[in-house]
Amino acid sequence: MSAEAGASVHVLGVRHHGPGSARSVRAALERLQPDVVLIEGPPDADALLPLAAHAEMKPPVALLVYSVDRPAQAVFYPFAVFSPEWQALQYALERTLPVRFIDLPQMHRLAPEDEATEKPEAVEPPGTPRSDPLGALARAAGYEDGELWWDHLIEQRQNPEGVFEAVLEAMSALREGEGELSPHEARREAHMRRSIRQAKKDGFQRIAVVCGAWHAPALVQQRPAKEDDALLRGLPKAKVAATWIPWTYDRLGWRSGYGAGVESPGWYAHLWLSPQRAVTSWAARIAHLLRDEGLDASSANVIETVRLAETLAALRGLSSAGLAELRDAALAVLCGGDATPLALVHEKLEVGTGLGVVPAEVPSVPLARDLAALQKSLRLPPSAESRLQELDLRKDMDRERSRLLHRLRLLDIPWGTPEEDPRSSTGTFRETWRLKWDPELAVRVVEASLFGNTVESAATSRVVTRAAEATELGTLTALLDAALLSELSAAIDTVLRHVQALSTRSADVPKLLEAFPSLAHAVRYGSVRETPTGPIRAIADGLFERILIGLPGACVSLDDDAAHQRRDQLRAMHAAVALLEGGERGEEWAEALNQLVHRDAVHGLLRGTALRLGVELGRVRDEELGTLSRRALSPAVPPAEAAAWLEGLVSGSALLMLHRQDLWAALDGWLSGLTRESFVEHLPLVRRAFADFSTAERRAMGERVKQLSSAPAEGKEKAAAEELDAERVARVLPVLSTILGVRIHEVA
């Protein structure tokens, strides 16, 4: 009798990332004492399995398998401490038992699609049947939620006796009505059966197989080897690599690799770590979290929460309280019926924010090792929690941190996102970043390694490559600005040459307007970072002169959409000129704006915007502003043009209107002179002009409305002596309320 004939195979069907399944797997393995453990997973990563027993390995972690030639083609296999696969792996490694992955290798699944090969059904997540088996079983048991049913039946179960037999029976019944599997799923199960047969040939007598519950019936009922070999013959291959990476609980729901759609991994971790007192300790954790946030949560509240959760479980016919009962009880008792704190509980506790740890011995690309060394030396450990990092560029450590974050952004690794500093709008010595490390950034690091083995060399190569490919001046100047912020001296000269060459050929004023702000920013930041800015300033001066010459022609014959785009460019240009703090350049810019104000062919929105910018520069006297306002808002001007001019002038801040009486009077006269039809037609345009005003500014405008007089300016004394008609005022107030976006009582 052959060794294969005498071997026994025990298939343990589980739900990926379930603490009850993990506990049942541990108990089953202890009882079976297998010679080998086979796990549904990528055989491409078999060499990495011993690292799972490393003392520094702390889940959640994931196996990353990616195509060497196309790193973006990758798949993750995450593991939490409560994952059945992780517990099976730990059981085998603790006893030095052979352990293997048996799923279809990723070298086939990540291979480029061949027209002669039938394509996998990508619309179906790996390992997922065409229908929801948990949902079907839950409905049969009288539950509406499949996860809730599985949670109560399996994950909170303390006695694992008979679990796998029941799961196998249920899945077998479900699969009978499923019909044919997709070709991709059929190949996966064929490879698992082949791996089981190989384990038998290798002489193992007691074989334990841990797989998704859906696959269990297919592995128990062995098919002829010839059929499986036929399914697996001729599959395409790709060169792949694998590594361990840190993972987060909020990513356990991803349908990649072990995709189980886990909605509350933090709760599952709690069930694994505190199985005996899960309800009580969970309520205590909620109270502790709320107290940390400055909210009241007493011990008495915790006791009442536990009592209510258990009462709800009894009313619902459950043997014990679950997450749903605890959530409802916490909402009623600890949160006082307010769902806002409950959102915090969901984020911090039910999902969890922890980031796993992998040992330094894990194989990785050189770029990943360099990045890890920089994170350690700069004391910037990656974290799954979003946090603000304020940097003072006058300090060497903060400057190096800024340099790293900017270089990573050039490599499309957005670990940090710049944020506006509310304390300084023009200063250049301070930066504020929001840092959050997402596990998928590991793939970005692998992709970026194609450009170099260190962060600096890869970022330099990336900048040089993008500069050579750029065809727009704005793209190049933005790239130059990023290179200066990253302090990539080797790349700056190359980008400057491209900017110089393209700027001398460009006569497109809108493109020049887009390019100039980045150059101004580069000049300003270059001085802060001790980078020579003479060549950049020379290019900026040349662009500035050409912008002044071509600006009037670029602001005529525009439709509304183009006018809004040009308005944004004018504002950015205005800020850039102010950033450079050039006296002569400021005078020339003010004169260019003045030309736009007095040129009737210019779109009304741009004439109003130019006037607004001139006012900000202090170049427009009150008398001139009143004259221009009365002219732009006179009855002879079409309402649409007047509304566009008004939007350009007042949008942004209400201070201009609040403190310029002549403008206020002109606006009042214009609105009063509109016909009903014109007013209704152009009301949206007027409201858009007021859209950015703050609540305080709108309230102040409401106060001004109460002082309005219907008489012309020269008859103010006489009009003031006349009493207002209350009935007519009552009809006007709702209209003013609509325009200003305030309630009637605020303007009454």
XYZ file of C-alpha atoms in Angstrom:
748
model
C 0.000 0.000 0.000
C 1.509 3.390 -1.044
C 2.083 6.249 1.375
C -0.376 8.322 -0.651
C -3.128 5.774 -0.191
C -2.708 5.768 3.593
C -2.636 9.583 4.010
C -5.517 11.398 5.676
C -6.551 14.898 4.616
C -8.434 17.230 6.967
C -9.922 20.308 5.295
C -10.668 23.231 7.606
C -12.962 25.704 5.859
C -12.694 29.162 7.394
C -13.667 32.736 6.903
C -10.570 34.837 6.353
C -9.849 37.158 9.308
C -12.310 35.650 11.771
C -11.326 35.171 15.445
C -13.784 32.319 15.946
C -12.429 30.570 12.854
C -8.872 31.183 14.073
C -9.668 29.704 17.483
C -11.331 26.702 15.863
C -8.339 26.166 13.569
C -5.949 26.216 16.515
C -8.068 23.688 18.409
C -8.416 21.430 15.365
C -4.671 21.446 14.690
C -3.930 20.648 18.314
C -6.301 17.698 18.059
C -5.141 16.448 14.633
C -1.376 16.845 15.178
C -0.694 17.040 11.402
C 2.635 16.293 9.688
C 2.233 19.216 7.269
C 0.028 22.308 7.088
C -1.243 23.527 3.729
C -2.709 27.042 3.561
C -4.614 28.849 0.847
C -2.056 31.446 -0.192
C 0.553 32.328 -2.856
C 3.256 29.664 -3.300
C 5.451 32.463 -4.676
C 5.967 33.574 -1.051
C 6.834 30.184 0.493
C 10.427 31.299 1.134
C 9.167 34.139 3.322
C 7.036 32.017 5.652
C 9.761 31.417 8.300
C 9.930 35.189 8.862
C 6.403 35.042 10.271
C 7.920 33.591 13.457
C 10.407 36.464 13.835
C 10.220 38.207 17.219
C 9.855 41.633 15.576
C 6.979 40.597 13.315
C 3.779 42.139 14.666
C 0.489 41.846 12.759
C -1.373 43.253 10.997
C 1.083 42.540 8.191
C 0.689 41.459 4.604
C 2.489 39.519 1.946
C 3.012 41.685 -1.111
C 3.480 39.789 -4.365
C 4.200 41.900 -7.432
C 5.358 41.584 -11.012
C 9.027 42.503 -11.308
C 8.534 44.040 -14.750
C 5.255 45.785 -13.862
C 5.292 46.592 -10.124
C 1.858 48.191 -10.327
C 0.513 44.684 -10.948
C 0.451 43.480 -7.349
C -1.697 41.662 -4.837
C -1.767 41.743 -1.039
C -2.366 38.861 1.377
C -3.039 40.522 4.753
C -2.822 38.745 8.099
C -4.161 39.858 11.459
C -3.426 38.107 14.726
C -6.970 36.699 14.551
C -6.645 35.426 10.959
C -7.040 31.628 10.754
C -4.213 31.454 8.223
C -1.888 33.342 10.577
C -2.694 31.038 13.478
C -2.182 27.970 11.293
C 1.147 29.405 10.158
C 2.217 30.123 13.746
C 1.189 26.610 14.834
C 3.388 25.040 12.151
C 6.401 27.316 12.729
C 6.286 26.862 16.502
C 6.589 23.088 15.955
C 8.984 23.318 12.980
C 6.403 21.551 10.815
C 6.476 21.900 7.033
C 4.039 24.609 5.914
C 3.150 25.496 2.320
C 0.900 27.805 0.368
C -1.274 26.020 -2.180
C -3.275 28.647 -4.102
C -2.694 29.275 -7.810
C 0.713 31.023 -7.984
C 0.708 34.713 -8.698
C 3.280 34.183 -11.429
C 0.309 32.925 -13.486
C -2.267 35.384 -12.210
C -0.052 38.474 -12.719
C 1.208 37.407 -16.131
C 0.289 39.643 -19.099
C -2.933 38.493 -20.668
C -2.467 36.431 -23.790
C -5.109 36.643 -26.457
C -4.911 32.888 -26.843
C -5.514 32.386 -23.137
C -8.956 32.805 -21.696
C -8.958 35.885 -19.493
C -9.768 35.518 -15.795
C -13.024 37.084 -14.748
C -11.531 40.185 -13.174
C -14.906 41.482 -12.096
C -15.075 38.740 -9.482
C -12.736 39.270 -6.505
C -10.328 36.365 -5.957
C -11.857 33.637 -3.860
C -15.382 34.983 -4.033
C -18.268 32.910 -5.430
C -20.815 34.391 -7.784
C -23.256 34.913 -4.915
C -22.826 35.697 -1.234
C -22.821 32.343 0.596
C -22.931 33.953 4.039
C -25.924 36.033 2.998
C -27.754 32.960 1.721
C -27.095 31.021 4.925
C -28.039 34.014 7.060
C -31.353 34.449 5.288
C -32.081 30.764 5.745
C -31.449 31.210 9.482
C -33.690 34.277 9.685
C -30.962 36.961 9.653
C -30.847 39.929 7.312
C -27.076 40.474 7.648
C -24.690 37.668 6.674
C -21.795 39.095 8.653
C -23.936 39.477 11.766
C -25.072 35.855 11.447
C -21.502 34.581 11.012
C -20.311 36.757 13.881
C -22.867 35.302 16.311
C -22.587 31.717 15.105
C -18.835 31.348 14.557
C -16.699 34.291 15.679
C -18.115 34.547 19.222
C -18.254 30.769 19.596
C -16.191 29.416 22.474
C -16.640 25.691 21.740
C -15.151 24.781 18.330
C -16.512 21.228 18.376
C -18.165 20.313 15.066
C -17.676 23.721 13.449
C -15.795 22.568 10.343
C -18.133 19.657 9.705
C -21.118 22.034 9.834
C -19.407 24.598 7.572
C -18.504 21.881 5.059
C -22.066 20.596 4.970
C -23.517 24.084 4.524
C -21.076 25.058 1.765
C -21.606 21.764 -0.041
C -25.338 22.435 -0.155
C -24.775 25.970 -1.410
C -22.361 24.913 -4.139
C -24.808 22.424 -5.541
C -26.943 25.290 -6.780
C -24.120 27.524 -7.976
C -23.530 25.974 -11.386
C -20.153 26.051 -13.134
C -17.256 27.970 -11.623
C -15.470 30.662 -13.606
C -12.317 29.397 -15.362
C -10.168 31.400 -12.973
C -11.757 29.868 -9.854
C -11.608 26.402 -11.388
C -7.857 26.769 -11.917
C -7.362 27.906 -8.346
C -9.112 24.861 -6.917
C -7.310 22.586 -9.375
C -3.957 23.856 -8.116
C -5.010 23.350 -4.481
C -5.951 19.736 -5.217
C -2.661 19.228 -7.038
C -0.783 20.560 -3.989
C -2.628 18.146 -1.716
C -1.692 15.245 -4.003
C 1.942 16.425 -3.940
C 1.927 16.419 -0.132
C 0.705 12.815 -0.218
C 3.484 11.865 -2.651
C 6.010 13.472 -0.310
C 5.048 10.929 2.338
C 2.998 13.047 4.741
C 0.348 10.976 6.539
C -1.727 13.612 8.339
C -2.367 16.618 6.145
C -4.204 19.707 7.420
C -5.596 22.114 4.823
C -6.749 25.615 5.819
C -8.761 27.326 3.090
C -11.723 29.597 2.500
C -14.966 27.871 3.446
C -16.266 28.166 -0.112
C -13.409 25.984 -1.429
C -13.683 23.270 1.237
C -16.133 20.976 -0.652
C -13.942 21.090 -3.789
C -10.875 19.969 -1.822
C -12.644 17.206 0.093
C -13.995 15.611 -3.071
C -10.859 14.861 -5.049
C -11.106 14.910 -8.849
C -8.924 12.936 -11.288
C -5.433 14.381 -11.550
C -5.699 14.458 -15.364
C -8.592 16.919 -15.223
C -6.701 19.284 -12.936
C -3.540 19.018 -15.033
C -5.518 19.879 -18.146
C -6.877 23.033 -16.488
C -3.392 24.141 -15.439
C -1.552 23.320 -18.648
C -0.062 26.171 -20.678
C -0.729 29.029 -18.231
C 1.284 32.215 -18.898
C 4.072 33.115 -16.486
C 5.559 36.323 -15.158
C 8.592 37.001 -13.001
C 7.310 37.943 -9.558
C 8.808 38.929 -6.224
C 7.366 38.883 -2.722
C 7.957 40.618 0.585
C 6.319 41.286 3.932
C 4.941 44.789 4.530
C 3.152 46.479 7.463
C -0.644 46.515 7.154
C -3.532 48.278 8.852
C -6.853 47.062 10.195
C -8.860 49.387 7.985
C -7.398 47.627 4.926
C -8.504 44.142 5.961
C -11.733 44.639 4.047
C -9.898 44.888 0.721
C -10.834 42.215 -1.756
C -7.234 41.406 -2.638
C -5.672 38.079 -1.750
C -7.487 37.299 1.508
C -10.416 39.601 0.806
C -13.092 38.891 3.380
C -14.792 42.267 3.536
C -14.190 42.593 7.287
C -16.054 45.668 8.511
C -14.944 45.707 12.171
C -11.415 44.279 12.466
C -10.807 46.092 15.756
C -13.780 44.263 17.270
C -12.499 40.954 15.914
C -9.069 41.608 17.462
C -10.816 42.295 20.748
C -12.710 39.004 20.530
C -9.423 37.178 19.954
C -7.553 38.852 22.797
C -10.429 38.985 25.334
C -12.765 36.071 24.584
C -14.014 35.548 28.140
C -14.991 39.139 29.031
C -15.539 40.589 25.586
C -18.688 42.616 26.342
C -17.520 44.159 29.616
C -14.014 45.026 28.444
C -15.344 46.496 25.174
C -17.696 48.834 27.039
C -14.784 49.876 29.258
C -12.657 50.628 26.192
C -15.418 52.828 24.779
C -15.601 54.758 28.038
C -11.830 55.179 28.139
C -11.823 56.537 24.575
C -14.604 59.002 25.319
C -12.841 60.246 28.443
C -9.671 60.824 26.408
C -11.765 63.056 24.149
C -13.027 65.073 27.113
C -16.476 63.461 27.257
C -18.223 62.132 30.349
C -18.172 58.349 30.700
C -18.434 57.044 34.251
C -18.095 53.519 35.594
C -21.837 53.537 36.220
C -22.373 54.274 32.531
C -20.205 51.276 31.636
C -22.261 48.995 33.881
C -25.526 50.266 32.386
C -24.121 49.818 28.854
C -23.286 46.172 29.547
C -26.711 45.525 31.092
C -28.521 47.131 28.158
C -26.420 45.216 25.603
C -27.185 41.901 27.298
C -30.880 42.781 27.534
C -30.959 43.625 23.822
C -29.299 40.296 23.043
C -31.957 38.450 25.052
C -34.772 40.345 23.320
C -33.258 39.478 19.962
C -32.954 35.810 20.804
C -29.148 35.773 20.908
C -27.024 33.734 23.247
C -24.677 36.660 23.922
C -24.354 40.343 23.100
C -22.457 41.192 19.932
C -21.135 44.332 18.336
C -24.582 45.482 17.197
C -25.971 45.260 20.743
C -22.937 47.012 22.207
C -23.185 49.743 19.586
C -26.855 50.373 20.354
C -26.248 50.317 24.100
C -23.278 52.691 23.862
C -25.313 55.098 21.739
C -28.100 55.186 24.319
C -26.019 55.305 27.507
C -22.447 56.458 26.916
C -23.217 58.784 24.001
C -26.531 60.096 25.292
C -28.228 59.418 21.974
C -25.685 61.505 20.023
C -24.269 59.553 17.092
C -21.239 61.864 16.714
C -19.092 60.192 19.436
C -20.167 56.831 18.033
C -18.390 57.677 14.763
C -15.178 58.087 16.779
C -15.773 54.714 18.443
C -16.192 53.134 15.020
C -12.978 54.655 13.678
C -10.726 54.129 16.693
C -12.076 50.898 18.168
C -14.325 48.971 15.776
C -11.975 49.454 12.826
C -8.739 50.296 14.617
C -5.766 52.414 13.561
C -2.776 50.208 14.327
C 0.054 49.705 11.834
C 1.917 46.398 11.870
C 5.693 45.936 12.068
C 7.986 43.768 9.943
C 11.604 42.919 10.819
C 14.533 44.550 9.060
C 15.588 41.157 7.663
C 12.596 41.141 5.297
C 13.813 41.269 1.680
C 12.938 44.515 -0.087
C 14.085 46.709 -2.937
C 17.058 49.028 -2.154
C 14.817 52.109 -2.347
C 12.584 50.734 0.415
C 15.621 50.112 2.627
C 16.908 53.642 2.032
C 13.498 55.096 2.844
C 13.283 53.052 6.056
C 16.748 54.295 7.089
C 15.734 57.911 6.438
C 12.513 57.498 8.411
C 14.524 56.171 11.325
C 17.288 58.800 11.211
C 14.796 61.668 10.845
C 12.562 60.261 13.587
C 9.541 60.124 11.293
C 8.094 56.656 11.893
C 5.259 55.696 9.520
C 1.860 55.609 11.160
C -1.602 54.634 9.994
C -3.097 57.538 11.940
C -3.416 60.891 10.220
C -1.350 63.498 12.069
C 0.005 66.987 11.504
C 3.752 67.599 11.350
C 4.916 71.206 11.633
C 8.377 71.959 10.268
C 10.638 74.966 10.849
C 13.036 75.100 7.895
C 15.577 77.038 9.924
C 16.253 73.825 11.851
C 18.439 71.240 10.134
C 16.312 68.256 11.171
C 13.067 69.831 9.966
C 14.675 70.928 6.720
C 15.811 67.366 6.029
C 12.315 66.095 6.827
C 10.829 68.590 4.391
C 13.333 67.539 1.749
C 12.360 63.879 2.160
C 8.624 64.535 1.977
C 8.968 66.688 -1.147
C 11.148 64.059 -2.832
C 8.616 61.350 -2.085
C 5.870 63.462 -3.674
C 7.995 63.709 -6.816
C 8.089 59.901 -6.809
C 4.288 59.711 -6.454
C 4.603 58.407 -2.889
C 2.215 60.783 -1.076
C 3.094 59.876 2.488
C 2.778 63.566 3.363
C 0.359 66.173 2.018
C 1.174 69.893 2.432
C -1.426 71.923 4.295
C -1.964 75.652 4.665
C -0.412 77.138 7.768
C -3.127 79.280 9.392
C -0.521 81.329 11.253
C 1.422 82.477 8.207
C 0.245 82.999 4.639
C 3.452 84.450 3.150
C 6.246 83.137 5.338
C 8.620 80.594 3.861
C 10.294 79.214 6.970
C 7.347 77.120 8.100
C 5.668 74.092 6.529
C 2.748 72.013 7.760
C 2.281 68.444 6.526
C -0.403 65.861 7.133
C 1.233 62.448 7.389
C -0.486 59.110 6.949
C 1.148 55.893 5.796
C -1.115 53.665 3.720
C -0.004 50.088 3.017
C -0.474 50.527 -0.740
C 2.393 53.029 -0.679
C 4.662 49.985 -0.512
C 3.727 49.292 -4.114
C 4.525 52.910 -5.021
C 7.975 52.432 -3.477
C 8.568 49.350 -5.604
C 7.451 51.231 -8.707
C 9.697 54.184 -7.896
C 12.689 51.863 -7.459
C 12.866 51.694 -11.250
C 14.305 55.243 -11.144
C 17.032 54.631 -8.541
C 18.159 52.812 -5.413
C 17.964 55.804 -3.053
C 15.282 58.421 -2.526
C 17.577 61.183 -3.796
C 18.776 59.391 -6.929
C 15.282 58.134 -7.776
C 13.741 61.605 -7.354
C 16.498 63.173 -9.456
C 16.018 60.642 -12.235
C 12.251 61.101 -12.101
C 12.553 64.896 -12.444
C 14.990 64.654 -15.353
C 12.714 62.173 -17.135
C 9.590 64.298 -16.653
C 11.427 67.443 -17.785
C 12.463 65.766 -21.020
C 8.865 64.677 -21.654
C 7.237 68.040 -20.795
C 5.744 70.106 -23.595
C 4.040 72.822 -21.506
C 5.888 75.644 -19.804
C 3.595 75.462 -16.778
C 4.510 71.812 -16.283
C 8.207 72.633 -16.361
C 7.995 75.557 -13.945
C 5.948 73.484 -11.489
C 8.590 70.760 -11.812
C 11.324 73.310 -11.175
C 9.531 74.519 -8.066
C 9.228 70.928 -6.793
C 12.904 70.253 -7.517
C 13.901 73.348 -5.535
C 11.740 72.312 -2.593
C 13.338 68.865 -2.779
C 16.838 70.399 -3.049
C 17.765 68.229 -6.031
C 20.742 70.253 -7.240
C 21.621 67.717 -9.939
C 18.147 68.048 -11.480
C 17.594 71.804 -11.123
C 20.091 72.777 -13.845
C 18.546 70.287 -16.262
C 15.026 71.598 -15.657
C 16.227 75.199 -15.985
C 17.655 74.478 -19.422
C 14.306 73.071 -20.527
C 12.450 76.052 -19.050
C 14.769 78.512 -20.779
C 14.421 76.764 -24.127
C 10.636 76.524 -23.969
C 10.042 80.013 -22.535
C 11.872 81.709 -25.403
C 9.593 79.998 -27.898
C 6.291 80.429 -26.065
C 4.042 83.366 -26.966
C 0.872 81.967 -25.399
C 0.012 84.474 -22.653
C -2.346 82.103 -20.743
C 0.456 79.539 -20.604
C 2.864 82.217 -19.397
C 0.354 83.220 -16.713
C 0.240 79.614 -15.533
C 4.033 79.355 -15.478
C 4.954 82.587 -13.695
C 3.572 81.783 -10.178
C 5.694 78.625 -9.989
C 8.792 80.598 -10.960
C 8.024 83.231 -8.323
C 7.569 80.489 -5.740
C 10.853 78.931 -6.845
C 12.690 82.246 -6.412
C 11.207 82.738 -2.956
C 11.870 79.201 -1.716
C 15.257 79.019 -3.375
C 16.498 81.833 -1.170
C 15.202 80.068 1.927
C 16.883 76.802 0.982
C 20.155 78.522 -0.014
C 19.753 77.618 -3.668
C 21.140 80.118 -6.253
C 18.134 81.838 -7.817
C 19.807 84.228 -10.262
C 19.054 82.155 -13.404
C 15.449 81.576 -12.268
C 14.887 85.274 -11.625
C 16.225 86.114 -15.070
C 13.733 83.745 -16.691
C 10.925 85.111 -14.507
C 11.751 88.687 -15.544
C 11.564 87.728 -19.211
C 8.204 86.021 -18.747
C 6.894 89.002 -16.783
C 7.636 91.448 -19.585
C 5.937 89.276 -22.183
C 2.900 88.825 -19.924
C 2.507 92.603 -19.550
C 2.663 93.103 -23.312
C 0.165 90.375 -24.178
C -2.205 90.628 -21.196
C -4.800 93.050 -22.683
C -5.199 90.947 -25.800
C -5.549 87.769 -23.704
C -8.528 89.248 -21.820
C -10.817 90.150 -24.733
C -13.262 88.061 -26.760
C -13.724 85.519 -23.966
C -16.803 83.529 -23.093
C -17.857 83.142 -19.456
C -15.931 79.907 -18.819
C -12.714 81.289 -20.308
C -13.179 84.505 -18.324
C -13.394 82.598 -15.050
C -10.245 80.682 -15.927
C -8.430 83.931 -16.760
C -9.715 85.461 -13.517
C -8.044 82.687 -11.542
C -4.814 83.223 -13.485
C -4.887 86.967 -12.758
C -5.310 86.297 -9.044
C -2.426 83.810 -9.031
C -0.251 86.263 -10.970
C -1.125 89.039 -8.535
C -0.088 86.857 -5.573
C 3.140 85.889 -7.360
C 4.102 89.526 -7.965
C 3.489 90.252 -4.286
C 5.573 87.223 -3.349
C 8.605 88.582 -5.207
C 8.286 91.978 -3.453
C 9.677 93.902 -6.401
C 8.984 97.644 -6.327
C 9.399 98.353 -10.043
C 7.672 95.121 -10.998
C 4.751 96.018 -8.725
C 4.338 99.399 -10.428
C 4.253 97.789 -13.851
C 1.716 95.206 -12.711
C -0.552 97.900 -11.244
C -0.456 99.799 -14.550
C -1.335 96.593 -16.464
C -4.350 96.062 -14.197
C -5.427 99.661 -14.704
C -5.434 99.129 -18.470
C -7.829 96.205 -18.052
C -10.147 98.278 -15.841
C -10.642 100.973 -18.488
C -10.822 98.769 -21.580
C -14.447 98.140 -22.546
C -13.577 95.151 -24.775
C -12.334 93.234 -21.732
C -14.857 90.804 -20.215
C -16.793 92.376 -17.329
C -15.604 89.719 -14.862
C -11.978 90.581 -15.623
C -12.538 94.337 -15.455
C -14.107 93.880 -12.020
C -11.294 91.565 -10.908
C -8.612 93.976 -12.119
C -10.307 96.812 -10.231
C -10.479 94.683 -7.092
C -6.752 93.876 -7.322
C -5.979 97.552 -7.863
C -7.956 98.411 -4.727
C -5.927 95.844 -2.783
C -2.765 97.559 -4.018
C -4.087 100.895 -2.760
C -4.101 102.399 -6.244
C -7.835 103.279 -6.462
C -9.251 106.303 -4.639
C -12.774 106.319 -3.231
C -13.972 108.852 -5.801
C -12.625 106.790 -8.689
C -14.141 103.596 -7.299
C -17.541 105.282 -7.017
C -17.346 106.623 -10.562
C -16.350 103.280 -12.033
C -19.047 101.480 -10.021
C -21.824 103.815 -11.195
C -20.642 103.446 -14.774
C -20.416 99.629 -14.652
C -23.787 99.305 -12.923
C -25.647 101.963 -14.882
C -28.977 101.114 -16.571
C -27.246 101.325 -19.962
C -25.076 98.292 -19.171
C -26.694 94.898 -19.862
C -27.568 93.170 -16.559
C -25.462 90.097 -17.361
C -22.359 92.224 -17.960
C -23.007 94.260 -14.818
C -23.436 91.113 -12.733
C -20.168 89.702 -14.106
C -18.355 92.944 -13.244
C -19.825 92.888 -9.765
C -18.748 89.279 -9.234
C -15.180 90.113 -10.224
C -15.103 93.104 -7.885
C -16.683 91.814 -4.677
C -16.061 88.027 -4.665
C -13.604 86.944 -2.006
C -14.147 89.373 0.873
C -17.026 91.636 1.869
C -14.769 94.290 3.397
C -14.606 96.170 0.115
C -18.388 96.589 0.053
C -18.761 97.274 3.743
C -16.309 100.179 3.769
C -16.853 101.770 0.346
C -20.065 103.825 0.472
C -20.024 104.814 -3.208
C -19.844 101.167 -4.309
C -22.683 100.294 -1.935
C -24.857 103.087 -3.296
C -24.134 102.061 -6.909
C -25.075 98.465 -6.165
C -28.262 99.603 -4.435
C -29.243 101.723 -7.394
C -28.507 98.951 -9.875
C -30.574 96.360 -8.025
C -33.446 98.792 -7.548
C -33.520 99.570 -11.258
C -33.742 95.956 -12.467
C -37.039 94.724 -13.819
C -38.588 91.732 -12.134
C -37.674 89.482 -15.068
C -34.048 90.705 -15.171
C -33.701 90.349 -11.411
C -34.918 86.733 -11.426
C -32.704 85.935 -14.417
C -29.506 87.334 -12.901
C -30.092 86.484 -9.242
C -27.833 83.366 -9.480
C -24.988 85.543 -10.797
C -25.408 88.015 -7.947
C -25.560 85.248 -5.366
C -22.362 83.758 -6.782
C -20.633 87.082 -6.149
C -21.653 86.852 -2.482
C -21.017 83.108 -2.123
C -17.617 83.325 -0.395
C -18.649 85.814 2.278
C -18.400 84.565 5.831
C -21.373 84.486 8.184
C -20.025 87.481 10.087
C -19.609 89.455 6.862
C -23.153 88.640 5.761
C -24.489 89.723 9.114
C -22.604 93.021 8.821
C -24.085 93.527 5.379
C -27.514 92.912 6.836
C -26.885 95.753 9.260
C -26.025 97.986 6.332
C -29.269 97.014 4.581
C -31.228 98.491 7.466
C -29.590 101.862 6.766
C -30.330 101.888 3.051
C -32.213 104.897 1.679
C -34.284 104.803 -1.464
C -33.423 108.428 -2.268
C -30.508 109.490 -4.485
C -27.279 110.598 -2.850
C -27.963 114.337 -3.171
C -31.299 113.997 -1.337
C -30.091 112.050 1.700
C -31.200 114.570 4.315
C -34.705 114.757 2.933
C -34.989 110.978 2.513
C -33.799 110.387 6.039
C -36.664 112.466 7.354
C -39.248 110.412 5.549
C -40.684 107.328 7.230
C -40.352 103.950 5.482
C -43.437 102.172 4.221
C -43.548 99.035 6.385
C -45.601 97.106 3.857
C -43.145 97.799 1.047
C -40.177 96.975 3.291
C -41.762 93.614 4.183
C -41.907 92.761 0.485
C -38.242 93.662 -0.040
C -36.769 91.797 2.941
C -37.247 88.238 1.568
C -35.440 89.267 -1.628
C -32.534 90.746 0.328
C -32.443 87.636 2.480
C -32.119 85.499 -0.665
C -29.325 87.655 -2.114
C -27.292 87.846 1.083
C -27.941 84.264 2.201
C -29.065 85.301 5.688
C -32.286 84.794 7.580
C -34.950 87.498 7.526
C -34.657 88.297 11.230
C -30.982 89.131 10.703
C -31.812 91.942 8.271
C -35.145 92.965 9.838
